[in-house]
Amino acid sequence: MRQTFHDRAAAAADAISEEDALKYLEEMRESWEGLSKNLSRSTVFYLLTAGLFELLIGSGQDLKASIAGFQFTNSETLQKALPVVSGYLFYDVVVLVWRWFDFEDVFRVFWVKFRRDLYVRDMEVLLKPSSGIMGIGHRHPGEGPLPGFARAAQAVFTILFLLVLPIAFFAHSAFLLIQKFGGGDPLVVVSISLSGLFTMYGLVYTFLIYKEDKFVLESER
């Protein structure tokens, strides 16, 4: 039977001492914080590159700008490269989101076993780093979604960000590149191909993890 990180964490928690477990929690918390920062950074850059492409594709070649300390001049090469960068950043965000949930599973297992008195009072939520886009509707970083409207808003936002936006941007950017430079341009072909692959990898990655988690849960019933 397949095992999730939750299952392996439970087995590990049973096999080590409380001293070793608490030391591991400190190390994991540091790594988790780093992942959270990377998630926020990749999310921001993903949105910036998508927005920048939409700006540059319809602007003149003499446009000059500076974003996050990087200065650039509008060019055809930049316009063709941005959808690839955006597609990769979307894939990176997806991987980091699911890795964040892996951290949360392991963290919860160790806290339940070694800090149960604090866990039952929800004290662990103050130690969890931000879950980025998945934190919409949360009162505390990493806490479960609030009931009612906040939960619905979180579900809608997640679907829009992880499904609708990447597909819409890929289709729109491909259309604009072909419209402006023609479908026979080698760089356009490469750009659309790589952008499509990264977007597809992100969507498939999400589907496979969801399917695996669902399979494991059904197997445990």
JSON list of C-alpha atoms in Angstrom, two decimals:
[
{"chain": "A", "resi": 1, "resn": "MET", "atom": "CA", "xyz": [0.00, 0.00, 0.00]},
{"chain": "A", "resi": 2, "resn": "ARG", "atom": "CA", "xyz": [1.26, 3.46, -0.88]},
{"chain": "A", "resi": 3, "resn": "GLN", "atom": "CA", "xyz": [2.44, 5.69, 1.93]},
{"chain": "A", "resi": 4, "resn": "THR", "atom": "CA", "xyz": [2.12, 9.45, 2.18]},
{"chain": "A", "resi": 5, "resn": "PHE", "atom": "CA", "xyz": [4.52, 11.73, 4.02]},
{"chain": "A", "resi": 6, "resn": "HIS", "atom": "CA", "xyz": [1.98, 11.60, 6.83]},
{"chain": "A", "resi": 7, "resn": "ASP", "atom": "CA", "xyz": [2.36, 7.82, 7.14]},
{"chain": "A", "resi": 8, "resn": "ARG", "atom": "CA", "xyz": [6.15, 7.93, 7.02]},
{"chain": "A", "resi": 9, "resn": "ALA", "atom": "CA", "xyz": [6.23, 10.80, 9.51]},
{"chain": "A", "resi": 10, "resn": "ALA", "atom": "CA", "xyz": [4.06, 8.81, 11.93]},
{"chain": "A", "resi": 11, "resn": "ALA", "atom": "CA", "xyz": [6.42, 5.84, 11.69]},
{"chain": "A", "resi": 12, "resn": "ALA", "atom": "CA", "xyz": [9.44, 8.11, 12.19]},
{"chain": "A", "resi": 13, "resn": "ALA", "atom": "CA", "xyz": [7.86, 9.82, 15.20]},
{"chain": "A", "resi": 14, "resn": "ASP", "atom": "CA", "xyz": [7.34, 6.44, 16.85]},
{"chain": "A", "resi": 15, "resn": "ALA", "atom": "CA", "xyz": [10.94, 5.45, 16.21]},
{"chain": "A", "resi": 16, "resn": "ILE", "atom": "CA", "xyz": [12.85, 8.41, 17.67]},
{"chain": "A", "resi": 17, "resn": "SER", "atom": "CA", "xyz": [13.18, 10.05, 21.06]},
{"chain": "A", "resi": 18, "resn": "GLU", "atom": "CA", "xyz": [11.45, 13.26, 22.05]},
{"chain": "A", "resi": 19, "resn": "GLU", "atom": "CA", "xyz": [14.79, 15.09, 22.08]},
{"chain": "A", "resi": 20, "resn": "ASP", "atom": "CA", "xyz": [15.57, 14.04, 18.52]},
{"chain": "A", "resi": 21, "resn": "ALA", "atom": "CA", "xyz": [12.01, 14.85, 17.44]},
{"chain": "A", "resi": 22, "resn": "LEU", "atom": "CA", "xyz": [12.16, 18.39, 18.79]},
{"chain": "A", "resi": 23, "resn": "LYS", "atom": "CA", "xyz": [15.53, 18.94, 17.14]},
{"chain": "A", "resi": 24, "resn": "TYR", "atom": "CA", "xyz": [14.08, 17.73, 13.85]},
{"chain": "A", "resi": 25, "resn": "LEU", "atom": "CA", "xyz": [11.11, 20.09, 14.25]},
{"chain": "A", "resi": 26, "resn": "GLU", "atom": "CA", "xyz": [13.48, 23.04, 14.60]},
{"chain": "A", "resi": 27, "resn": "GLU", "atom": "CA", "xyz": [15.39, 22.02, 11.48]},
{"chain": "A", "resi": 28, "resn": "MET", "atom": "CA", "xyz": [12.18, 21.42, 9.56]},
{"chain": "A", "resi": 29, "resn": "ARG", "atom": "CA", "xyz": [10.72, 24.75, 10.63]},
{"chain": "A", "resi": 30, "resn": "GLU", "atom": "CA", "xyz": [13.77, 26.55, 9.24]},
{"chain": "A", "resi": 31, "resn": "SER", "atom": "CA", "xyz": [13.52, 24.72, 5.93]},
{"chain": "A", "resi": 32, "resn": "TRP", "atom": "CA", "xyz": [9.76, 25.28, 5.81]},
{"chain": "A", "resi": 33, "resn": "GLU", "atom": "CA", "xyz": [10.25, 29.01, 6.27]},
{"chain": "A", "resi": 34, "resn": "GLY", "atom": "CA", "xyz": [12.66, 29.06, 3.35]},
{"chain": "A", "resi": 35, "resn": "LEU", "atom": "CA", "xyz": [10.17, 27.22, 1.16]},
{"chain": "A", "resi": 36, "resn": "SER", "atom": "CA", "xyz": [7.44, 29.68, 2.14]},
{"chain": "A", "resi": 37, "resn": "LYS", "atom": "CA", "xyz": [9.61, 32.61, 1.06]},
{"chain": "A", "resi": 38, "resn": "ASN", "atom": "CA", "xyz": [10.38, 30.91, -2.24]},
{"chain": "A", "resi": 39, "resn": "LEU", "atom": "CA", "xyz": [6.68, 30.28, -2.78]},
{"chain": "A", "resi": 40, "resn": "SER", "atom": "CA", "xyz": [5.80, 33.93, -2.24]},
{"chain": "A", "resi": 41, "resn": "ARG", "atom": "CA", "xyz": [8.68, 35.08, -4.44]},
{"chain": "A", "resi": 42, "resn": "SER", "atom": "CA", "xyz": [7.80, 32.72, -7.31]},
{"chain": "A", "resi": 43, "resn": "THR", "atom": "CA", "xyz": [4.13, 33.73, -7.12]},
{"chain": "A", "resi": 44, "resn": "VAL", "atom": "CA", "xyz": [4.97, 37.42, -7.38]},
{"chain": "A", "resi": 45, "resn": "PHE", "atom": "CA", "xyz": [7.39, 36.92, -10.27]},
{"chain": "A", "resi": 46, "resn": "TYR", "atom": "CA", "xyz": [4.90, 34.67, -12.06]},
{"chain": "A", "resi": 47, "resn": "LEU", "atom": "CA", "xyz": [2.26, 37.39, -11.99]},
{"chain": "A", "resi": 48, "resn": "LEU", "atom": "CA", "xyz": [4.81, 40.07, -12.91]},
{"chain": "A", "resi": 49, "resn": "THR", "atom": "CA", "xyz": [6.12, 38.21, -15.95]},
{"chain": "A", "resi": 50, "resn": "ALA", "atom": "CA", "xyz": [2.61, 37.51, -17.20]},
{"chain": "A", "resi": 51, "resn": "GLY", "atom": "CA", "xyz": [1.62, 41.15, -16.74]},
{"chain": "A", "resi": 52, "resn": "LEU", "atom": "CA", "xyz": [4.88, 42.36, -18.27]},
{"chain": "A", "resi": 53, "resn": "PHE", "atom": "CA", "xyz": [4.31, 40.29, -21.39]},
{"chain": "A", "resi": 54, "resn": "GLU", "atom": "CA", "xyz": [0.83, 41.76, -21.83]},
{"chain": "A", "resi": 55, "resn": "LEU", "atom": "CA", "xyz": [2.36, 45.24, -21.50]},
{"chain": "A", "resi": 56, "resn": "LEU", "atom": "CA", "xyz": [5.31, 44.75, -23.84]},
{"chain": "A", "resi": 57, "resn": "ILE", "atom": "CA", "xyz": [3.57, 42.85, -26.62]},
{"chain": "A", "resi": 58, "resn": "GLY", "atom": "CA", "xyz": [1.44, 45.88, -27.39]},
{"chain": "A", "resi": 59, "resn": "SER", "atom": "CA", "xyz": [4.06, 48.58, -26.73]},
{"chain": "A", "resi": 60, "resn": "GLY", "atom": "CA", "xyz": [6.70, 50.21, -28.89]},
{"chain": "A", "resi": 61, "resn": "GLN", "atom": "CA", "xyz": [10.28, 49.01, -29.11]},
{"chain": "A", "resi": 62, "resn": "ASP", "atom": "CA", "xyz": [11.55, 52.17, -27.38]},
{"chain": "A", "resi": 63, "resn": "LEU", "atom": "CA", "xyz": [9.85, 51.30, -24.09]},
{"chain": "A", "resi": 64, "resn": "LYS", "atom": "CA", "xyz": [12.26, 51.18, -21.14]},
{"chain": "A", "resi": 65, "resn": "ALA", "atom": "CA", "xyz": [11.40, 50.15, -17.60]},
{"chain": "A", "resi": 66, "resn": "SER", "atom": "CA", "xyz": [12.83, 48.87, -14.34]},
{"chain": "A", "resi": 67, "resn": "ILE", "atom": "CA", "xyz": [11.24, 46.18, -12.16]},
{"chain": "A", "resi": 68, "resn": "ALA", "atom": "CA", "xyz": [12.71, 44.82, -8.93]},
{"chain": "A", "resi": 69, "resn": "GLY", "atom": "CA", "xyz": [16.06, 46.39, -9.76]},
{"chain": "A", "resi": 70, "resn": "PHE", "atom": "CA", "xyz": [16.22, 44.92, -13.28]},
{"chain": "A", "resi": 71, "resn": "GLN", "atom": "CA", "xyz": [16.34, 47.38, -16.16]},
{"chain": "A", "resi": 72, "resn": "PHE", "atom": "CA", "xyz": [15.22, 46.29, -19.58]},
{"chain": "A", "resi": 73, "resn": "THR", "atom": "CA", "xyz": [14.32, 47.58, -23.01]},
{"chain": "A", "resi": 74, "resn": "ASN", "atom": "CA", "xyz": [11.40, 46.21, -24.94]},
{"chain": "A", "resi": 75, "resn": "SER", "atom": "CA", "xyz": [12.50, 43.82, -27.69]},
{"chain": "A", "resi": 76, "resn": "GLU", "atom": "CA", "xyz": [11.08, 41.02, -29.78]},
{"chain": "A", "resi": 77, "resn": "THR", "atom": "CA", "xyz": [13.31, 38.49, -28.06]},
{"chain": "A", "resi": 78, "resn": "LEU", "atom": "CA", "xyz": [12.09, 39.56, -24.64]},
{"chain": "A", "resi": 79, "resn": "GLN", "atom": "CA", "xyz": [8.47, 39.33, -25.74]},
{"chain": "A", "resi": 80, "resn": "LYS", "atom": "CA", "xyz": [9.01, 35.80, -27.01]},
{"chain": "A", "resi": 81, "resn": "ALA", "atom": "CA", "xyz": [10.91, 34.73, -23.88]},
{"chain": "A", "resi": 82, "resn": "LEU", "atom": "CA", "xyz": [8.48, 35.98, -21.22]},
{"chain": "A", "resi": 83, "resn": "PRO", "atom": "CA", "xyz": [5.79, 33.30, -21.77]},
{"chain": "A", "resi": 84, "resn": "VAL", "atom": "CA", "xyz": [8.45, 30.62, -21.21]},
{"chain": "A", "resi": 85, "resn": "VAL", "atom": "CA", "xyz": [9.61, 32.26, -17.98]},
{"chain": "A", "resi": 86, "resn": "SER", "atom": "CA", "xyz": [6.02, 32.65, -16.83]},
{"chain": "A", "resi": 87, "resn": "GLY", "atom": "CA", "xyz": [5.23, 29.01, -17.62]},
{"chain": "A", "resi": 88, "resn": "TYR", "atom": "CA", "xyz": [8.24, 27.80, -15.64]},
{"chain": "A", "resi": 89, "resn": "LEU", "atom": "CA", "xyz": [7.33, 30.00, -12.67]},
{"chain": "A", "resi": 90, "resn": "PHE", "atom": "CA", "xyz": [3.81, 28.59, -12.67]},
{"chain": "A", "resi": 91, "resn": "TYR", "atom": "CA", "xyz": [5.23, 25.06, -12.53]},
{"chain": "A", "resi": 92, "resn": "ASP", "atom": "CA", "xyz": [7.55, 26.13, -9.72]},
{"chain": "A", "resi": 93, "resn": "VAL", "atom": "CA", "xyz": [4.65, 27.61, -7.74]},
{"chain": "A", "resi": 94, "resn": "VAL", "atom": "CA", "xyz": [2.65, 24.38, -8.09]},
{"chain": "A", "resi": 95, "resn": "VAL", "atom": "CA", "xyz": [5.56, 22.25, -6.84]},
{"chain": "A", "resi": 96, "resn": "LEU", "atom": "CA", "xyz": [6.17, 24.57, -3.89]},
{"chain": "A", "resi": 97, "resn": "VAL", "atom": "CA", "xyz": [2.47, 24.62, -2.94]},
{"chain": "A", "resi": 98, "resn": "TRP", "atom": "CA", "xyz": [2.30, 20.84, -2.70]},
{"chain": "A", "resi": 99, "resn": "ARG", "atom": "CA", "xyz": [5.64, 20.69, -0.90]},
{"chain": "A", "resi": 100, "resn": "TRP", "atom": "CA", "xyz": [4.23, 23.17, 1.64]},
{"chain": "A", "resi": 101, "resn": "PHE", "atom": "CA", "xyz": [1.41, 20.73, 2.37]},
{"chain": "A", "resi": 102, "resn": "ASP", "atom": "CA", "xyz": [3.95, 17.92, 2.80]},
{"chain": "A", "resi": 103, "resn": "PHE", "atom": "CA", "xyz": [5.71, 20.02, 5.44]},
{"chain": "A", "resi": 104, "resn": "GLU", "atom": "CA", "xyz": [2.38, 20.70, 7.13]},
{"chain": "A", "resi": 105, "resn": "ASP", "atom": "CA", "xyz": [1.52, 16.98, 7.29]},
{"chain": "A", "resi": 106, "resn": "VAL", "atom": "CA", "xyz": [4.83, 16.06, 8.90]},
{"chain": "A", "resi": 107, "resn": "PHE", "atom": "CA", "xyz": [4.72, 19.04, 11.25]},
{"chain": "A", "resi": 108, "resn": "ARG", "atom": "CA", "xyz": [1.24, 18.10, 12.43]},
{"chain": "A", "resi": 109, "resn": "VAL", "atom": "CA", "xyz": [2.22, 14.48, 13.10]},
{"chain": "A", "resi": 110, "resn": "PHE", "atom": "CA", "xyz": [5.16, 15.47, 15.31]},
{"chain": "A", "resi": 111, "resn": "TRP", "atom": "CA", "xyz": [3.19, 18.14, 17.13]},
{"chain": "A", "resi": 112, "resn": "VAL", "atom": "CA", "xyz": [0.31, 15.78, 17.89]},
{"chain": "A", "resi": 113, "resn": "LYS", "atom": "CA", "xyz": [2.72, 13.27, 19.40]},
{"chain": "A", "resi": 114, "resn": "PHE", "atom": "CA", "xyz": [5.21, 15.50, 21.22]},
{"chain": "A", "resi": 115, "resn": "ARG", "atom": "CA", "xyz": [3.27, 18.74, 21.84]},
{"chain": "A", "resi": 116, "resn": "ARG", "atom": "CA", "xyz": [-0.29, 17.53, 22.09]},
{"chain": "A", "resi": 117, "resn": "ASP", "atom": "CA", "xyz": [-1.32, 19.93, 24.87]},
{"chain": "A", "resi": 118, "resn": "LEU", "atom": "CA", "xyz": [-0.39, 22.84, 22.64]},
{"chain": "A", "resi": 119, "resn": "TYR", "atom": "CA", "xyz": [-1.79, 21.26, 19.49]},
{"chain": "A", "resi": 120, "resn": "VAL", "atom": "CA", "xyz": [-5.31, 20.75, 20.87]},
{"chain": "A", "resi": 121, "resn": "ARG", "atom": "CA", "xyz": [-5.36, 24.49, 21.65]},
{"chain": "A", "resi": 122, "resn": "ASP", "atom": "CA", "xyz": [-4.28, 25.38, 18.07]},
{"chain": "A", "resi": 123, "resn": "MET", "atom": "CA", "xyz": [-1.01, 26.90, 19.24]},
{"chain": "A", "resi": 124, "resn": "GLU", "atom": "CA", "xyz": [0.86, 25.37, 16.31]},
{"chain": "A", "resi": 125, "resn": "VAL", "atom": "CA", "xyz": [-0.74, 27.75, 13.78]},
{"chain": "A", "resi": 126, "resn": "LEU", "atom": "CA", "xyz": [1.46, 30.59, 15.02]},
{"chain": "A", "resi": 127, "resn": "LEU", "atom": "CA", "xyz": [4.58, 28.60, 14.13]},
{"chain": "A", "resi": 128, "resn": "LYS", "atom": "CA", "xyz": [3.55, 27.77, 10.58]},
{"chain": "A", "resi": 129, "resn": "PRO", "atom": "CA", "xyz": [4.97, 30.00, 7.83]},
{"chain": "A", "resi": 130, "resn": "SER", "atom": "CA", "xyz": [2.71, 31.66, 5.29]},
{"chain": "A", "resi": 131, "resn": "SER", "atom": "CA", "xyz": [1.11, 29.32, 2.77]},
{"chain": "A", "resi": 132, "resn": "GLY", "atom": "CA", "xyz": [1.06, 32.06, 0.15]},
{"chain": "A", "resi": 133, "resn": "ILE", "atom": "CA", "xyz": [-1.85, 31.90, -2.25]},
{"chain": "A", "resi": 134, "resn": "MET", "atom": "CA", "xyz": [-3.34, 29.02, -0.27]},
{"chain": "A", "resi": 135, "resn": "GLY", "atom": "CA", "xyz": [-3.65, 31.29, 2.76]},
{"chain": "A", "resi": 136, "resn": "ILE", "atom": "CA", "xyz": [-6.56, 33.34, 1.40]},
{"chain": "A", "resi": 137, "resn": "GLY", "atom": "CA", "xyz": [-9.30, 33.32, 4.04]},
{"chain": "A", "resi": 138, "resn": "HIS", "atom": "CA", "xyz": [-6.95, 32.26, 6.85]},
{"chain": "A", "resi": 139, "resn": "ARG", "atom": "CA", "xyz": [-6.81, 34.11, 10.14]},
{"chain": "A", "resi": 140, "resn": "HIS", "atom": "CA", "xyz": [-3.32, 32.80, 10.88]},
{"chain": "A", "resi": 141, "resn": "PRO", "atom": "CA", "xyz": [-0.61, 31.61, 8.46]},
{"chain": "A", "resi": 142, "resn": "GLY", "atom": "CA", "xyz": [-1.17, 27.95, 7.73]},
{"chain": "A", "resi": 143, "resn": "GLU", "atom": "CA", "xyz": [-4.45, 27.72, 9.61]},
{"chain": "A", "resi": 144, "resn": "GLY", "atom": "CA", "xyz": [-7.48, 25.97, 8.16]},
{"chain": "A", "resi": 145, "resn": "PRO", "atom": "CA", "xyz": [-9.88, 28.13, 6.13]},
{"chain": "A", "resi": 146, "resn": "LEU", "atom": "CA", "xyz": [-12.57, 30.12, 7.87]},
{"chain": "A", "resi": 147, "resn": "PRO", "atom": "CA", "xyz": [-16.16, 28.92, 7.39]},
{"chain": "A", "resi": 148, "resn": "GLY", "atom": "CA", "xyz": [-18.74, 30.35, 5.05]},
{"chain": "A", "resi": 149, "resn": "PHE", "atom": "CA", "xyz": [-17.78, 33.06, 2.59]},
{"chain": "A", "resi": 150, "resn": "ALA", "atom": "CA", "xyz": [-14.04, 32.90, 3.34]},
{"chain": "A", "resi": 151, "resn": "ARG", "atom": "CA", "xyz": [-13.93, 29.19, 2.46]},
{"chain": "A", "resi": 152, "resn": "ALA", "atom": "CA", "xyz": [-15.81, 29.76, -0.79]},
{"chain": "A", "resi": 153, "resn": "ALA", "atom": "CA", "xyz": [-13.56, 32.69, -1.67]},
{"chain": "A", "resi": 154, "resn": "GLN", "atom": "CA", "xyz": [-10.47, 30.58, -1.06]},
{"chain": "A", "resi": 155, "resn": "ALA", "atom": "CA", "xyz": [-11.78, 27.77, -3.28]},
{"chain": "A", "resi": 156, "resn": "VAL", "atom": "CA", "xyz": [-12.63, 30.18, -6.10]},
{"chain": "A", "resi": 157, "resn": "PHE", "atom": "CA", "xyz": [-9.28, 31.98, -5.85]},
{"chain": "A", "resi": 158, "resn": "THR", "atom": "CA", "xyz": [-7.34, 28.71, -5.84]},
{"chain": "A", "resi": 159, "resn": "ILE", "atom": "CA", "xyz": [-9.16, 27.42, -8.94]},
{"chain": "A", "resi": 160, "resn": "LEU", "atom": "CA", "xyz": [-8.62, 30.70, -10.74]},
{"chain": "A", "resi": 161, "resn": "PHE", "atom": "CA", "xyz": [-4.92, 30.87, -9.90]},
{"chain": "A", "resi": 162, "resn": "LEU", "atom": "CA", "xyz": [-3.94, 27.22, -10.35]},
{"chain": "A", "resi": 163, "resn": "LEU", "atom": "CA", "xyz": [-6.20, 26.34, -13.27]},
{"chain": "A", "resi": 164, "resn": "VAL", "atom": "CA", "xyz": [-7.92, 29.18, -15.11]},
{"chain": "A", "resi": 165, "resn": "LEU", "atom": "CA", "xyz": [-5.12, 31.78, -15.14]},
{"chain": "A", "resi": 166, "resn": "PRO", "atom": "CA", "xyz": [-2.28, 29.54, -16.44]},
{"chain": "A", "resi": 167, "resn": "ILE", "atom": "CA", "xyz": [-4.42, 28.05, -19.21]},
{"chain": "A", "resi": 168, "resn": "ALA", "atom": "CA", "xyz": [-5.83, 31.44, -20.19]},
{"chain": "A", "resi": 169, "resn": "PHE", "atom": "CA", "xyz": [-2.40, 33.09, -20.22]},
{"chain": "A", "resi": 170, "resn": "PHE", "atom": "CA", "xyz": [-0.85, 30.32, -22.28]},
{"chain": "A", "resi": 171, "resn": "ALA", "atom": "CA", "xyz": [-3.63, 30.47, -24.87]},
{"chain": "A", "resi": 172, "resn": "HIS", "atom": "CA", "xyz": [-3.64, 34.26, -25.01]},
{"chain": "A", "resi": 173, "resn": "SER", "atom": "CA", "xyz": [0.15, 34.64, -25.17]},
{"chain": "A", "resi": 174, "resn": "ALA", "atom": "CA", "xyz": [0.37, 32.03, -27.94]},
{"chain": "A", "resi": 175, "resn": "PHE", "atom": "CA", "xyz": [-2.34, 33.85, -29.91]},
{"chain": "A", "resi": 176, "resn": "LEU", "atom": "CA", "xyz": [-0.61, 37.22, -29.53]},
{"chain": "A", "resi": 177, "resn": "LEU", "atom": "CA", "xyz": [2.81, 35.86, -30.52]},
{"chain": "A", "resi": 178, "resn": "ILE", "atom": "CA", "xyz": [1.45, 34.19, -33.64]},
{"chain": "A", "resi": 179, "resn": "GLN", "atom": "CA", "xyz": [-0.59, 37.26, -34.50]},
{"chain": "A", "resi": 180, "resn": "LYS", "atom": "CA", "xyz": [2.41, 39.58, -34.21]},
{"chain": "A", "resi": 181, "resn": "PHE", "atom": "CA", "xyz": [5.33, 37.46, -35.44]},
{"chain": "A", "resi": 182, "resn": "GLY", "atom": "CA", "xyz": [3.68, 34.64, -37.39]},
{"chain": "A", "resi": 183, "resn": "GLY", "atom": "CA", "xyz": [3.47, 30.95, -36.67]},
{"chain": "A", "resi": 184, "resn": "GLY", "atom": "CA", "xyz": [6.60, 30.18, -38.70]},
{"chain": "A", "resi": 185, "resn": "ASP", "atom": "CA", "xyz": [8.98, 32.17, -36.52]},
{"chain": "A", "resi": 186, "resn": "PRO", "atom": "CA", "xyz": [11.38, 29.66, -34.87]},
{"chain": "A", "resi": 187, "resn": "LEU", "atom": "CA", "xyz": [11.52, 31.53, -31.56]},
{"chain": "A", "resi": 188, "resn": "VAL", "atom": "CA", "xyz": [7.73, 31.75, -31.46]},
{"chain": "A", "resi": 189, "resn": "VAL", "atom": "CA", "xyz": [7.48, 27.99, -31.97]},
{"chain": "A", "resi": 190, "resn": "VAL", "atom": "CA", "xyz": [10.03, 27.36, -29.20]},
{"chain": "A", "resi": 191, "resn": "SER", "atom": "CA", "xyz": [8.35, 29.86, -26.88]},
{"chain": "A", "resi": 192, "resn": "ILE", "atom": "CA", "xyz": [4.87, 28.40, -27.32]},
{"chain": "A", "resi": 193, "resn": "SER", "atom": "CA", "xyz": [6.16, 24.83, -27.00]},
{"chain": "A", "resi": 194, "resn": "LEU", "atom": "CA", "xyz": [8.13, 25.41, -23.80]},
{"chain": "A", "resi": 195, "resn": "SER", "atom": "CA", "xyz": [5.43, 27.60, -22.27]},
{"chain": "A", "resi": 196, "resn": "GLY", "atom": "CA", "xyz": [2.85, 24.91, -23.03]},
{"chain": "A", "resi": 197, "resn": "LEU", "atom": "CA", "xyz": [5.03, 22.15, -21.59]},
{"chain": "A", "resi": 198, "resn": "PHE", "atom": "CA", "xyz": [5.67, 23.98, -18.32]},
{"chain": "A", "resi": 199, "resn": "THR", "atom": "CA", "xyz": [1.98, 24.81, -17.97]},
{"chain": "A", "resi": 200, "resn": "MET", "atom": "CA", "xyz": [0.99, 21.24, -18.74]},
{"chain": "A", "resi": 201, "resn": "TYR", "atom": "CA", "xyz": [3.58, 19.86, -16.27]},
{"chain": "A", "resi": 202, "resn": "GLY", "atom": "CA", "xyz": [2.14, 22.07, -13.54]},
{"chain": "A", "resi": 203, "resn": "LEU", "atom": "CA", "xyz": [-1.43, 20.95, -14.22]},
{"chain": "A", "resi": 204, "resn": "VAL", "atom": "CA", "xyz": [-0.50, 17.28, -14.54]},
{"chain": "A", "resi": 205, "resn": "TYR", "atom": "CA", "xyz": [1.63, 17.45, -11.38]},
{"chain": "A", "resi": 206, "resn": "THR", "atom": "CA", "xyz": [-1.39, 18.76, -9.47]},
{"chain": "A", "resi": 207, "resn": "PHE", "atom": "CA", "xyz": [-3.67, 16.09, -10.92]},
{"chain": "A", "resi": 208, "resn": "LEU", "atom": "CA", "xyz": [-1.28, 13.23, -10.13]},
{"chain": "A", "resi": 209, "resn": "ILE", "atom": "CA", "xyz": [-0.73, 14.33, -6.54]},
{"chain": "A", "resi": 210, "resn": "TYR", "atom": "CA", "xyz": [-4.45, 14.79, -6.00]},
{"chain": "A", "resi": 211, "resn": "LYS", "atom": "CA", "xyz": [-5.12, 11.36, -7.48]},
{"chain": "A", "resi": 212, "resn": "GLU", "atom": "CA", "xyz": [-2.41, 9.71, -5.36]},
{"chain": "A", "resi": 213, "resn": "ASP", "atom": "CA", "xyz": [-3.63, 11.33, -2.15]},
{"chain": "A", "resi": 214, "resn": "LYS", "atom": "CA", "xyz": [-7.22, 10.31, -2.94]},
{"chain": "A", "resi": 215, "resn": "PHE", "atom": "CA", "xyz": [-6.10, 6.72, -3.63]},
{"chain": "A", "resi": 216, "resn": "VAL", "atom": "CA", "xyz": [-4.23, 6.52, -0.33]},
{"chain": "A", "resi": 217, "resn": "LEU", "atom": "CA", "xyz": [-7.20, 7.91, 1.62]},
{"chain": "A", "resi": 218, "resn": "GLU", "atom": "CA", "xyz": [-9.60, 5.43, 0.02]},
{"chain": "A", "resi": 219, "resn": "SER", "atom": "CA", "xyz": [-7.19, 2.55, 0.69]},
{"chain": "A", "resi": 220, "resn": "GLU", "atom": "CA", "xyz": [-7.11, 3.43, 4.40]},
{"chain": "A", "resi": 221, "resn": "ARG", "atom": "CA", "xyz": [-10.88, 3.25, 4.81]}
]
